[in-house]
Coordinates of N, CA and C in Angstrom, one line a residue:
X100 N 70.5 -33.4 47.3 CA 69.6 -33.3 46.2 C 70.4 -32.9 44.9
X101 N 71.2 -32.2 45.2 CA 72.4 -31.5 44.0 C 72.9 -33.2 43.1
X102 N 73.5 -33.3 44.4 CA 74.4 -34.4 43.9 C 73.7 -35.7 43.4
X103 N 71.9 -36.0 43.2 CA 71.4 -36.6 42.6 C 71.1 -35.9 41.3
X104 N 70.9 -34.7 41.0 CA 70.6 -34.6 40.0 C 72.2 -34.4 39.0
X105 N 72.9 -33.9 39.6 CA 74.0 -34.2 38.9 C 74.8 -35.6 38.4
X106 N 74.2 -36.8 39.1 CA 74.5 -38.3 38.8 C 73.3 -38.6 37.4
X107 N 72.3 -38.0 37.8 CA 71.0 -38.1 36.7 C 71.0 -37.9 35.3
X108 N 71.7 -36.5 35.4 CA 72.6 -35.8 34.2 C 73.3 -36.7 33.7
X109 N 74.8 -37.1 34.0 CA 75.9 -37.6 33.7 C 76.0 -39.0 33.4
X110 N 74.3 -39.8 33.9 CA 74.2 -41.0 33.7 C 73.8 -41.5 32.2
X111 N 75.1 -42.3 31.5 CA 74.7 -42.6 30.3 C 73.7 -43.5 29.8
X112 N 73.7 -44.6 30.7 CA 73.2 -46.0 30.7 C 72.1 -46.1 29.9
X113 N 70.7 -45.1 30.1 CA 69.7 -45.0 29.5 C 70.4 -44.6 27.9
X114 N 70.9 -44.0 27.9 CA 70.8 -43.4 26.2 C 71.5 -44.6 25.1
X115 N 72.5 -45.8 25.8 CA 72.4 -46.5 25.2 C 71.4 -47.7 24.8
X116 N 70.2 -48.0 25.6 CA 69.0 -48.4 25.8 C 67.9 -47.8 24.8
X117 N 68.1 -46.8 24.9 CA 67.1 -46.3 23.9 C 67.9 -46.6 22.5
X118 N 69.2 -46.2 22.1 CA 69.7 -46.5 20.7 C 69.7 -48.2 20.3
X119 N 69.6 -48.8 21.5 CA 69.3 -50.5 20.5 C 68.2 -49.9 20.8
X120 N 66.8 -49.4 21.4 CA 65.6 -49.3 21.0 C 64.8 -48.8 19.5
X121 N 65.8 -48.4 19.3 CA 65.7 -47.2 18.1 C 65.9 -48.1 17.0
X122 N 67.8 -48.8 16.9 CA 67.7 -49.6 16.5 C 66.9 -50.9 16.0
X123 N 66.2 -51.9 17.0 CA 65.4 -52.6 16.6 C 64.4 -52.3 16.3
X124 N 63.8 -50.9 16.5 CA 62.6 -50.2 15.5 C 62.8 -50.2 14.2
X125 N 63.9 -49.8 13.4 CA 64.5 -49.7 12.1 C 64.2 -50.9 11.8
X126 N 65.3 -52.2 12.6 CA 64.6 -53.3 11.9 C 63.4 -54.3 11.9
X127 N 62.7 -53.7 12.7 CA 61.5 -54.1 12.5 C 60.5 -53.4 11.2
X128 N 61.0 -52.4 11.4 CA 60.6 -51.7 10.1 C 60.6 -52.2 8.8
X129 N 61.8 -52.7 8.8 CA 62.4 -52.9 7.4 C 62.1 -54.3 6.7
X130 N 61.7 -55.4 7.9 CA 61.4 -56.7 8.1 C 60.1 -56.5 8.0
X131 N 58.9 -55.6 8.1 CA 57.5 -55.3 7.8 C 57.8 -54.9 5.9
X132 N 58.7 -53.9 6.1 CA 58.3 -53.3 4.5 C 59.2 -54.8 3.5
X133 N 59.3 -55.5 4.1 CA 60.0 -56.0 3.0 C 58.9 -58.0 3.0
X134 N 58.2 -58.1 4.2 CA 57.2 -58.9 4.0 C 56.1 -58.4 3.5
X135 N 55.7 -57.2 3.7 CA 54.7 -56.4 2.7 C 54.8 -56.9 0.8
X136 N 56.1 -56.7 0.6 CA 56.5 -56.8 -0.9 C 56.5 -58.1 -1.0
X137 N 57.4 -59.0 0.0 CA 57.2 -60.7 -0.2 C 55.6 -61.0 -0.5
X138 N 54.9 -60.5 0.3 CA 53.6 -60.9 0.8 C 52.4 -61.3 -0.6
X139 N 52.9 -59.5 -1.4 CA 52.1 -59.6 -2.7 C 52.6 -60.5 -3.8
X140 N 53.8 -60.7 -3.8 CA 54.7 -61.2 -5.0 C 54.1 -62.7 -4.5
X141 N 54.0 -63.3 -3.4 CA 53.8 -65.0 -3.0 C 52.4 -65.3 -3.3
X142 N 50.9 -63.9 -3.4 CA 49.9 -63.5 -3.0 C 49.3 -64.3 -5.0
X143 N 50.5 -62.9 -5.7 CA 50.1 -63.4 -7.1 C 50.6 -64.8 -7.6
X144 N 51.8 -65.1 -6.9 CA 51.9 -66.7 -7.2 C 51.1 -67.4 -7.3
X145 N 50.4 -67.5 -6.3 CA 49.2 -68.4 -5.3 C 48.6 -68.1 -6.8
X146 N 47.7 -66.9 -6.9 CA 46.5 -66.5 -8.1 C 46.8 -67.2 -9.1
X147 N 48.3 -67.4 -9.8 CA 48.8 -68.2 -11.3 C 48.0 -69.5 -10.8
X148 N 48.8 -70.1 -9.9 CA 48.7 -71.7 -9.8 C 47.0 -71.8 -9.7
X149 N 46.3 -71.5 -9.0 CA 45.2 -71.5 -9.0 C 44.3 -71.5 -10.8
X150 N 44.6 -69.9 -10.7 CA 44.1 -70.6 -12.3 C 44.6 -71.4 -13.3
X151 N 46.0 -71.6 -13.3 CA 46.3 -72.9 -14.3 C 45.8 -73.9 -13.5
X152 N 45.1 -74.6 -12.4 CA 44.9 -75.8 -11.4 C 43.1 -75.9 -11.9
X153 N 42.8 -75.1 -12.5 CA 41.1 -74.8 -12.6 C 40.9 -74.9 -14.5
X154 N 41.8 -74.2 -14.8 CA 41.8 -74.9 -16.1 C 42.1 -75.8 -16.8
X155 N 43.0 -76.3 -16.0 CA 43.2 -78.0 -16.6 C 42.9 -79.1 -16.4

């Protein structure tokens, strides 16, 4: 039982698993907050065309 918990301990494997998990959390993050900002800027585009499309 020792000698499992001491392989348990010393086993890296997981902790680099979780740091690309961590990792692709960040960029998923960043790929949300940055389609958020696309999202409104494309949002008010749409609004221009529309009203110059109705006024003329």
């Amino acid at each position: 039982m020792k000698n499992h918990v001491e392989r348990f301990v010393k086993d890296e494997s997981g902790a680099t698993a979780i740091e690309y998990g961590l990792i692709a959390a960040l960029i998923a993050v960043g790929i949300i907050a940055a389609a958020r900002g696309l999202g409104s800027q494309i949002s008010a585009t749409f609004n221009t065309v529309t009203g110059t499309m109705k006024s003329a």
